[in-house]
């Protein structure tokens, strides 16, 4: 199969996605979201989507400040006490945005995230999840290698 990297085929579209990611990163800083929480969301969404390229990238980024033990159990985060209430709310929201469960389940995830995180942080976490979902699909469709 020949490689078709969508980022190379449409560089302007890729640059726009990169600009979105940069704006989301700035918003996270502005509202005081811990960088570790942002990377947990990036990794969890990438786990759900099975994006090896993004998992590799964000795992390496997370190691700059995250405990390897927490990364090791992230897939089973509900079964541990290693994650704060804010992290749990962010992970529930990110999973809901990625899996798109029933309307009622989405509403419960959103309500929990708004209650725990506040409206501004809720919005930023939602944007983190939306953005990494887009990057996951781009990387998977492009067959970006992990090398």
CSV table of N, CA and C in Angstrom, one decimal:
chain,number,residue,atom,x,y,z
A,1,UNK,N,0.8,-1.2,0.0
A,1,UNK,CA,0.0,0.0,0.0
A,1,UNK,C,0.9,1.2,0.0
A,2,UNK,N,0.6,2.2,-0.9
A,2,UNK,CA,1.4,3.4,-0.9
A,2,UNK,C,0.9,4.3,0.2
A,3,UNK,N,1.8,5.1,0.7
A,3,UNK,CA,1.4,6.0,1.8
A,3,UNK,C,0.8,7.2,1.2
A,4,UNK,N,-0.3,7.7,1.9
A,4,UNK,CA,-0.9,8.9,1.5
A,4,UNK,C,-1.1,9.7,2.8
A,5,UNK,N,-0.1,10.5,3.1
A,5,UNK,CA,-0.2,11.3,4.3
A,5,UNK,C,-1.1,12.5,4.0
A,6,UNK,N,-2.2,12.5,4.6
A,6,UNK,CA,-3.2,13.6,4.4
A,6,UNK,C,-2.6,15.0,4.8
A,7,UNK,N,-1.7,15.0,5.8
A,7,UNK,CA,-1.1,16.2,6.2
A,7,UNK,C,-0.2,16.8,5.1
A,8,UNK,N,0.4,15.9,4.3
A,8,UNK,CA,1.3,16.3,3.2
A,8,UNK,C,0.4,16.7,2.0
A,9,UNK,N,-0.7,15.9,1.8
A,9,UNK,CA,-1.5,16.1,0.6
A,9,UNK,C,-2.3,17.5,0.7
A,10,UNK,N,-2.6,17.9,1.9
A,10,UNK,CA,-3.4,19.1,2.1
A,10,UNK,C,-2.8,19.9,3.2
A,11,UNK,N,-1.6,20.5,3.0
A,11,UNK,CA,-0.9,21.2,4.1
A,11,UNK,C,-1.6,22.3,4.7
A,12,UNK,N,-2.5,23.0,3.9
A,12,UNK,CA,-3.2,24.1,4.5
A,12,UNK,C,-4.3,23.6,5.5
A,13,UNK,N,-4.9,22.5,5.2
A,13,UNK,CA,-5.9,21.9,6.1
A,13,UNK,C,-5.2,21.4,7.4
A,14,UNK,N,-4.0,20.8,7.2
A,14,UNK,CA,-3.2,20.4,8.4
A,14,UNK,C,-2.8,21.5,9.2
A,15,UNK,N,-2.3,22.6,8.6
A,15,UNK,CA,-1.9,23.8,9.3
A,15,UNK,C,-3.1,24.4,10.1
A,16,UNK,N,-4.3,24.3,9.6
A,16,UNK,CA,-5.5,24.8,10.3
A,16,UNK,C,-5.7,24.0,11.5
A,17,UNK,N,-5.6,22.6,11.4
A,17,UNK,CA,-5.7,21.7,12.5
A,17,UNK,C,-4.7,22.0,13.6
A,18,UNK,N,-3.4,22.3,13.1
A,18,UNK,CA,-2.4,22.6,14.0
A,18,UNK,C,-2.6,23.9,14.8
A,19,UNK,N,-3.2,24.9,14.1
A,19,UNK,CA,-3.6,26.2,14.7
A,19,UNK,C,-4.7,25.9,15.7
A,20,UNK,N,-5.6,25.0,15.4
A,20,UNK,CA,-6.6,24.7,16.4
A,20,UNK,C,-6.0,24.1,17.7
A,21,UNK,N,-5.1,23.2,17.5
A,21,UNK,CA,-4.4,22.6,18.6
A,21,UNK,C,-3.6,23.6,19.4
A,22,UNK,N,-3.0,24.6,18.8
A,22,UNK,CA,-2.3,25.6,19.5
A,22,UNK,C,-3.2,26.5,20.3
A,23,UNK,N,-4.4,26.8,19.7
A,23,UNK,CA,-5.4,27.6,20.4
A,23,UNK,C,-5.9,26.9,21.6
A,24,UNK,N,-6.1,25.6,21.5
A,24,UNK,CA,-6.6,24.8,22.6
A,24,UNK,C,-5.5,24.7,23.7
A,25,UNK,N,-4.3,24.6,23.3
A,25,UNK,CA,-3.2,24.6,24.3
A,25,UNK,C,-3.1,25.9,25.1
A,26,UNK,N,-3.3,27.0,24.4
A,26,UNK,CA,-3.3,28.3,25.0
A,26,UNK,C,-4.5,28.5,25.9
A,27,UNK,N,-5.7,28.0,25.5
A,27,UNK,CA,-6.9,28.1,26.3
A,27,UNK,C,-6.7,27.2,27.6
A,28,UNK,N,-6.0,26.1,27.5
A,28,UNK,CA,-5.8,25.3,28.7
A,28,UNK,C,-4.9,26.0,29.7
A,29,UNK,N,-3.9,26.7,29.2
A,29,UNK,CA,-3.0,27.5,30.1
A,29,UNK,C,-3.8,28.6,30.7
A,30,UNK,N,-4.6,29.3,29.9
A,30,UNK,CA,-5.4,30.4,30.4
A,30,UNK,C,-6.4,30.0,31.5
A,31,UNK,N,-7.0,28.9,31.4
A,31,UNK,CA,-7.9,28.4,32.4
A,31,UNK,C,-7.3,27.6,33.6
A,32,UNK,N,-5.9,27.4,33.5
A,32,UNK,CA,-5.2,26.8,34.5
A,32,UNK,C,-5.3,25.3,34.5
A,33,UNK,N,-5.6,24.7,33.4
A,33,UNK,CA,-5.6,23.2,33.3
A,33,UNK,C,-4.2,22.6,33.4
A,34,UNK,N,-4.0,21.7,34.3
A,34,UNK,CA,-2.7,21.0,34.4
A,34,UNK,C,-2.3,20.3,33.1
A,35,UNK,N,-1.1,20.5,32.7
A,35,UNK,CA,-0.7,19.8,31.4
A,35,UNK,C,-0.8,18.3,31.5
A,36,UNK,N,-0.6,17.8,32.7
A,36,UNK,CA,-0.7,16.3,32.9
A,36,UNK,C,-2.2,15.9,32.6
A,37,UNK,N,-3.2,16.7,33.0
A,37,UNK,CA,-4.6,16.3,32.7
A,37,UNK,C,-4.8,16.3,31.2
A,38,UNK,N,-4.3,17.3,30.5
A,38,UNK,CA,-4.4,17.4,29.1
A,38,UNK,C,-3.8,16.2,28.4
A,39,UNK,N,-2.6,15.8,28.8
A,39,UNK,CA,-2.0,14.6,28.2
A,39,UNK,C,-2.8,13.3,28.6
A,40,UNK,N,-3.3,13.2,29.8
A,40,UNK,CA,-4.2,12.1,30.1
A,40,UNK,C,-5.3,12.0,29.1
A,41,UNK,N,-6.0,13.1,28.8
A,41,UNK,CA,-7.1,13.1,27.9
A,41,UNK,C,-6.6,12.7,26.5
A,42,UNK,N,-5.5,13.3,26.1
A,42,UNK,CA,-4.9,12.9,24.7
A,42,UNK,C,-4.6,11.4,24.6
A,43,UNK,N,-4.0,10.9,25.7
A,43,UNK,CA,-3.7,9.4,25.7
A,43,UNK,C,-4.9,8.6,25.7
A,44,UNK,N,-5.9,8.9,26.6
A,44,UNK,CA,-7.1,8.1,26.7
A,44,UNK,C,-7.9,8.0,25.4
A,45,UNK,N,-8.0,9.2,24.8
A,45,UNK,CA,-8.8,9.2,23.6
A,45,UNK,C,-8.0,8.4,22.5
A,46,UNK,N,-6.7,8.5,22.5
A,46,UNK,CA,-5.9,7.8,21.5
A,46,UNK,C,-6.0,6.3,21.8
A,47,UNK,N,-6.1,5.9,23.0
A,47,UNK,CA,-6.3,4.5,23.4
A,47,UNK,C,-7.6,4.0,22.8
A,48,UNK,N,-8.7,4.8,23.0
A,48,UNK,CA,-10.0,4.4,22.5
A,48,UNK,C,-10.0,4.2,21.0
A,49,UNK,N,-9.3,5.1,20.3
A,49,UNK,CA,-9.3,5.1,18.9
A,49,UNK,C,-8.3,4.1,18.3
A,50,UNK,N,-7.3,3.7,19.1
A,50,UNK,CA,-6.3,2.8,18.6
A,50,UNK,C,-5.3,3.5,17.7
A,51,UNK,N,-5.0,4.7,18.0
A,51,UNK,CA,-4.0,5.5,17.2
A,51,UNK,C,-2.6,5.3,17.8
A,52,UNK,N,-1.8,4.4,17.2
A,52,UNK,CA,-0.5,4.2,17.7
A,52,UNK,C,0.4,5.4,17.6
A,53,UNK,N,0.3,6.1,16.5
A,53,UNK,CA,1.2,7.3,16.3
A,53,UNK,C,0.9,8.3,17.5
A,54,UNK,N,-0.3,8.7,17.7
A,54,UNK,CA,-0.7,9.6,18.8
A,54,UNK,C,-0.4,9.1,20.2
A,55,UNK,N,-0.6,7.8,20.4
A,55,UNK,CA,-0.2,7.2,21.7
A,55,UNK,C,1.3,7.4,21.9
A,56,UNK,N,2.1,7.1,20.9
A,56,UNK,CA,3.5,7.2,21.1
A,56,UNK,C,3.9,8.6,21.4
A,57,UNK,N,3.4,9.6,20.6
A,57,UNK,CA,3.7,11.0,20.8
A,57,UNK,C,3.3,11.5,22.2
A,58,UNK,N,2.1,11.3,22.6
A,58,UNK,CA,1.6,11.8,23.8
A,58,UNK,C,2.1,11.1,25.0
A,59,UNK,N,2.4,9.8,24.9
A,59,UNK,CA,3.0,9.1,26.0
A,59,UNK,C,4.4,9.7,26.3
A,60,UNK,N,5.1,10.0,25.2
A,60,UNK,CA,6.5,10.6,25.4
A,60,UNK,C,6.3,12.0,26.1
A,61,UNK,N,5.3,12.7,25.6
A,61,UNK,CA,5.1,14.1,26.2
A,61,UNK,C,4.7,14.0,27.7
A,62,UNK,N,3.8,13.0,28.0
A,62,UNK,CA,3.4,12.8,29.4
A,62,UNK,C,4.5,12.4,30.3
A,63,UNK,N,5.4,11.7,29.8
A,63,UNK,CA,6.5,11.2,30.7
A,63,UNK,C,7.3,12.4,31.3
A,64,UNK,N,7.2,13.6,30.7
A,64,UNK,CA,8.0,14.7,31.2
A,64,UNK,C,7.5,15.2,32.6
A,65,UNK,N,6.3,14.7,33.0
A,65,UNK,CA,5.8,15.1,34.3
A,65,UNK,C,4.9,14.2,35.0
A,66,UNK,N,4.6,13.1,34.3
A,66,UNK,CA,3.6,12.1,34.8
A,66,UNK,C,4.3,10.9,35.4
A,67,UNK,N,3.6,10.3,36.3
A,67,UNK,CA,4.1,9.1,36.9
A,67,UNK,C,3.8,7.9,36.0
A,68,UNK,N,4.8,7.1,35.6
A,68,UNK,CA,4.7,6.0,34.7
A,68,UNK,C,3.6,5.0,35.2
A,69,UNK,N,3.4,4.9,36.5
A,69,UNK,CA,2.4,4.0,37.1
A,69,UNK,C,1.0,4.4,36.6
A,70,UNK,N,0.7,5.8,36.6
A,70,UNK,CA,-0.6,6.2,36.2
A,70,UNK,C,-0.8,6.0,34.8
A,71,UNK,N,0.2,6.2,34.0
A,71,UNK,CA,0.1,5.9,32.5
A,71,UNK,C,-0.2,4.5,32.3
A,72,UNK,N,0.4,3.6,33.0
A,72,UNK,CA,0.3,2.2,32.9
A,72,UNK,C,-1.1,1.7,33.1
A,73,UNK,N,-1.9,2.4,34.0
A,73,UNK,CA,-3.2,1.9,34.3
A,73,UNK,C,-4.3,2.8,33.8
A,74,UNK,N,-3.9,3.8,32.9
A,74,UNK,CA,-4.9,4.7,32.4
A,74,UNK,C,-6.1,4.0,31.7
A,75,UNK,N,-5.8,3.0,31.0
A,75,UNK,CA,-6.9,2.3,30.3
A,75,UNK,C,-8.0,1.8,31.3
A,76,UNK,N,-7.5,1.5,32.5
A,76,UNK,CA,-8.4,1.0,33.5
A,76,UNK,C,-8.6,2.0,34.7
A,77,UNK,N,-8.6,3.3,34.4
A,77,UNK,CA,-8.6,4.3,35.4
A,77,UNK,C,-9.7,4.2,36.4
A,78,UNK,N,-10.9,3.7,35.9
A,78,UNK,CA,-12.0,3.6,36.9
A,78,UNK,C,-11.8,2.6,38.0
A,79,UNK,N,-10.8,1.7,37.8
A,79,UNK,CA,-10.5,0.6,38.8
A,79,UNK,C,-9.5,1.0,39.8
A,80,UNK,N,-9.0,2.3,39.7
A,80,UNK,CA,-7.9,2.8,40.6
A,80,UNK,C,-8.4,4.0,41.4
A,81,UNK,N,-7.5,4.3,42.3
A,81,UNK,CA,-7.7,5.6,43.1
A,81,UNK,C,-6.6,6.6,42.8
A,82,UNK,N,-6.0,6.4,41.6
A,82,UNK,CA,-4.8,7.2,41.3
A,82,UNK,C,-5.1,8.5,40.6
A,83,UNK,N,-6.4,8.7,40.3
A,83,UNK,CA,-6.7,9.9,39.5
A,83,UNK,C,-7.7,10.8,40.3
A,84,UNK,N,-7.4,12.1,40.3
A,84,UNK,CA,-8.2,13.1,41.0
A,84,UNK,C,-9.6,13.2,40.5
A,85,UNK,N,-10.5,13.8,41.2
A,85,UNK,CA,-11.8,14.0,40.8
A,85,UNK,C,-11.9,14.8,39.5
A,86,UNK,N,-11.0,15.8,39.4
A,86,UNK,CA,-11.0,16.6,38.1
A,86,UNK,C,-10.5,15.7,37.0
A,87,UNK,N,-9.5,14.9,37.2
A,87,UNK,CA,-9.0,14.0,36.1
A,87,UNK,C,-10.1,13.0,35.7
A,88,UNK,N,-10.8,12.5,36.7
A,88,UNK,CA,-11.9,11.5,36.4
A,88,UNK,C,-13.0,12.2,35.6
A,89,UNK,N,-13.4,13.4,36.0
A,89,UNK,CA,-14.4,14.1,35.2
A,89,UNK,C,-14.0,14.4,33.8
A,90,UNK,N,-12.7,14.7,33.6
A,90,UNK,CA,-12.2,15.0,32.3
A,90,UNK,C,-12.1,13.7,31.5
A,91,UNK,N,-11.8,12.6,32.1
A,91,UNK,CA,-11.7,11.4,31.3
A,91,UNK,C,-13.1,10.9,30.9
A,92,UNK,N,-14.1,11.0,31.8
A,92,UNK,CA,-15.4,10.7,31.5
A,92,UNK,C,-15.9,11.5,30.3
A,93,UNK,N,-15.7,12.8,30.3
A,93,UNK,CA,-16.1,13.7,29.2
A,93,UNK,C,-15.4,13.3,27.9
A,94,UNK,N,-14.1,13.1,28.0
A,94,UNK,CA,-13.3,12.7,26.8
A,94,UNK,C,-13.8,11.4,26.2
A,95,UNK,N,-14.1,10.4,27.1
A,95,UNK,CA,-14.6,9.2,26.6
A,95,UNK,C,-16.0,9.3,25.9
A,96,UNK,N,-16.8,10.2,26.5
A,96,UNK,CA,-18.2,10.4,26.0
A,96,UNK,C,-18.1,11.1,24.6
A,97,UNK,N,-17.2,12.1,24.5
A,97,UNK,CA,-17.0,12.8,23.2
A,97,UNK,C,-16.5,11.8,22.1
A,98,UNK,N,-15.7,10.9,22.5
A,98,UNK,CA,-15.0,9.9,21.6
A,98,UNK,C,-16.0,8.8,21.2
A,99,UNK,N,-16.7,8.2,22.2
A,99,UNK,CA,-17.6,7.1,21.9
A,99,UNK,C,-19.0,7.5,21.5
A,100,UNK,N,-19.4,8.7,21.8
A,100,UNK,CA,-20.8,9.2,21.5
A,100,UNK,C,-21.8,8.2,22.0
A,101,UNK,N,-21.9,8.0,23.3
A,101,UNK,CA,-23.0,7.1,23.8
A,101,UNK,C,-24.4,7.8,23.7
A,102,UNK,N,-25.3,7.2,24.4
A,102,UNK,CA,-26.7,7.7,24.3
A,102,UNK,C,-26.7,9.2,24.8
A,103,UNK,N,-27.8,9.8,24.4
A,103,UNK,CA,-28.0,11.2,24.8
A,103,UNK,C,-27.9,11.4,26.4
A,104,UNK,N,-28.6,10.5,27.1
A,104,UNK,CA,-28.6,10.6,28.5
A,104,UNK,C,-27.2,10.5,29.2
A,105,UNK,N,-26.5,9.5,28.6
A,105,UNK,CA,-25.1,9.3,29.1
A,105,UNK,C,-24.2,10.5,28.8
A,106,UNK,N,-24.3,11.0,27.6
A,106,UNK,CA,-23.5,12.2,27.3
A,106,UNK,C,-23.9,13.4,28.2
A,107,UNK,N,-25.2,13.5,28.5
A,107,UNK,CA,-25.6,14.6,29.4
A,107,UNK,C,-25.1,14.5,30.8
A,108,UNK,N,-25.0,13.2,31.3
A,108,UNK,CA,-24.5,13.0,32.6
A,108,UNK,C,-23.0,13.3,32.6
A,109,UNK,N,-22.3,12.9,31.6
A,109,UNK,CA,-20.8,13.1,31.5
A,109,UNK,C,-20.5,14.6,31.5
A,110,UNK,N,-21.3,15.3,30.7
A,110,UNK,CA,-21.1,16.8,30.6
A,110,UNK,C,-21.5,17.5,31.9
A,111,UNK,N,-22.6,17.1,32.5
A,111,UNK,CA,-23.0,17.7,33.8
A,111,UNK,C,-21.9,17.5,34.9
A,112,UNK,N,-21.4,16.3,34.9
A,112,UNK,CA,-20.3,16.0,35.9
A,112,UNK,C,-19.1,16.8,35.6
A,113,UNK,N,-18.7,16.9,34.4
A,113,UNK,CA,-17.5,17.7,34.0
A,113,UNK,C,-17.7,19.2,34.3
A,114,UNK,N,-18.9,19.7,34.0
A,114,UNK,CA,-19.1,21.1,34.3
A,114,UNK,C,-19.1,21.4,35.9
A,115,UNK,N,-19.7,20.4,36.6
A,115,UNK,CA,-19.8,20.6,38.1
A,115,UNK,C,-18.4,20.5,38.7
A,116,UNK,N,-17.6,19.6,38.3
A,116,UNK,CA,-16.2,19.4,38.8
A,116,UNK,C,-15.2,20.4,38.3
A,117,UNK,N,-15.2,20.6,37.0
A,117,UNK,CA,-14.2,21.4,36.4
A,117,UNK,C,-14.6,22.9,36.3
A,118,UNK,N,-15.8,23.2,36.2
A,118,UNK,CA,-16.3,24.6,35.9
A,118,UNK,C,-16.5,24.7,34.4
A,119,UNK,N,-17.2,25.7,34.0
A,119,UNK,CA,-17.6,25.8,32.6
A,119,UNK,C,-16.4,26.1,31.7
A,120,UNK,N,-15.5,26.9,32.1
A,120,UNK,CA,-14.3,27.2,31.3
A,120,UNK,C,-13.4,26.0,31.0
A,121,UNK,N,-13.1,25.3,32.1
A,121,UNK,CA,-12.2,24.1,32.0
A,121,UNK,C,-13.0,23.0,31.2
A,122,UNK,N,-14.3,22.9,31.5
A,122,UNK,CA,-15.1,21.9,30.7
A,122,UNK,C,-15.0,22.1,29.2
A,123,UNK,N,-15.1,23.4,28.8
A,123,UNK,CA,-15.0,23.7,27.4
A,123,UNK,C,-13.7,23.4,26.8
A,124,UNK,N,-12.6,23.7,27.6
A,124,UNK,CA,-11.3,23.4,27.1
A,124,UNK,C,-11.0,21.9,27.0
A,125,UNK,N,-11.4,21.1,28.0
A,125,UNK,CA,-11.3,19.7,28.0
A,125,UNK,C,-12.0,19.1,26.8
A,126,UNK,N,-13.2,19.6,26.5
A,126,UNK,CA,-14.0,19.1,25.4
A,126,UNK,C,-13.2,19.4,24.1
A,127,UNK,N,-12.6,20.6,24.0
A,127,UNK,CA,-11.8,20.9,22.8
A,127,UNK,C,-10.6,20.0,22.7
A,128,UNK,N,-10.0,19.7,23.8
A,128,UNK,CA,-8.8,18.8,23.8
A,128,UNK,C,-9.3,17.5,23.2
A,129,UNK,N,-10.4,16.9,23.6
A,129,UNK,CA,-10.9,15.7,23.2
A,129,UNK,C,-11.3,15.7,21.7
A,130,UNK,N,-12.0,16.8,21.3
A,130,UNK,CA,-12.3,16.9,19.9
A,130,UNK,C,-11.1,17.0,19.0
A,131,UNK,N,-10.1,17.8,19.4
A,131,UNK,CA,-8.9,18.0,18.6
A,131,UNK,C,-8.1,16.7,18.5
A,132,UNK,N,-7.9,16.0,19.6
A,132,UNK,CA,-7.1,14.7,19.5
A,132,UNK,C,-7.9,13.7,18.7
A,133,UNK,N,-9.2,13.7,18.8
A,133,UNK,CA,-10.0,12.8,17.9
A,133,UNK,C,-9.7,13.1,16.5
A,134,UNK,N,-9.6,14.4,16.1
A,134,UNK,CA,-9.3,14.7,14.7
A,134,UNK,C,-7.9,14.3,14.3
A,135,UNK,N,-6.9,14.5,15.2
A,135,UNK,CA,-5.5,14.1,14.9
A,135,UNK,C,-5.4,12.5,14.8
A,136,UNK,N,-6.2,11.8,15.7
A,136,UNK,CA,-6.2,10.4,15.6
A,136,UNK,C,-6.7,9.9,14.3
A,137,UNK,N,-7.8,10.5,13.8
A,137,UNK,CA,-8.3,10.1,12.5
A,137,UNK,C,-7.4,10.4,11.4
A,138,UNK,N,-6.7,11.6,11.5
A,138,UNK,CA,-5.8,12.0,10.4
A,138,UNK,C,-4.6,11.0,10.4
A,139,UNK,N,-4.0,10.7,11.5
A,139,UNK,CA,-2.9,9.8,11.6
A,139,UNK,C,-3.2,8.4,11.2
A,140,UNK,N,-4.4,7.9,11.6
A,140,UNK,CA,-4.8,6.5,11.2
A,140,UNK,C,-5.1,6.4,9.8
A,141,UNK,N,-5.8,7.4,9.2
A,141,UNK,CA,-6.1,7.4,7.8
A,141,UNK,C,-4.9,7.5,6.9
A,142,UNK,N,-3.9,8.3,7.4
A,142,UNK,CA,-2.6,8.5,6.7
A,142,UNK,C,-1.7,7.3,6.9
A,143,UNK,N,-2.0,6.5,7.9
A,143,UNK,CA,-1.1,5.3,8.2
A,143,UNK,C,0.3,5.8,8.7
A,144,UNK,N,0.2,6.9,9.5
A,144,UNK,CA,1.5,7.4,10.0
A,144,UNK,C,2.2,6.3,10.8
A,145,UNK,N,3.5,6.1,10.5
A,145,UNK,CA,4.2,5.0,11.2
A,145,UNK,C,4.7,5.5,12.5
A,146,UNK,N,4.9,4.5,13.4
A,146,UNK,CA,5.6,4.8,14.7
A,146,UNK,C,6.9,4.1,14.5
A,147,UNK,N,8.0,5.0,14.5
A,147,UNK,CA,9.3,4.5,14.2
A,147,UNK,C,10.3,4.8,15.2
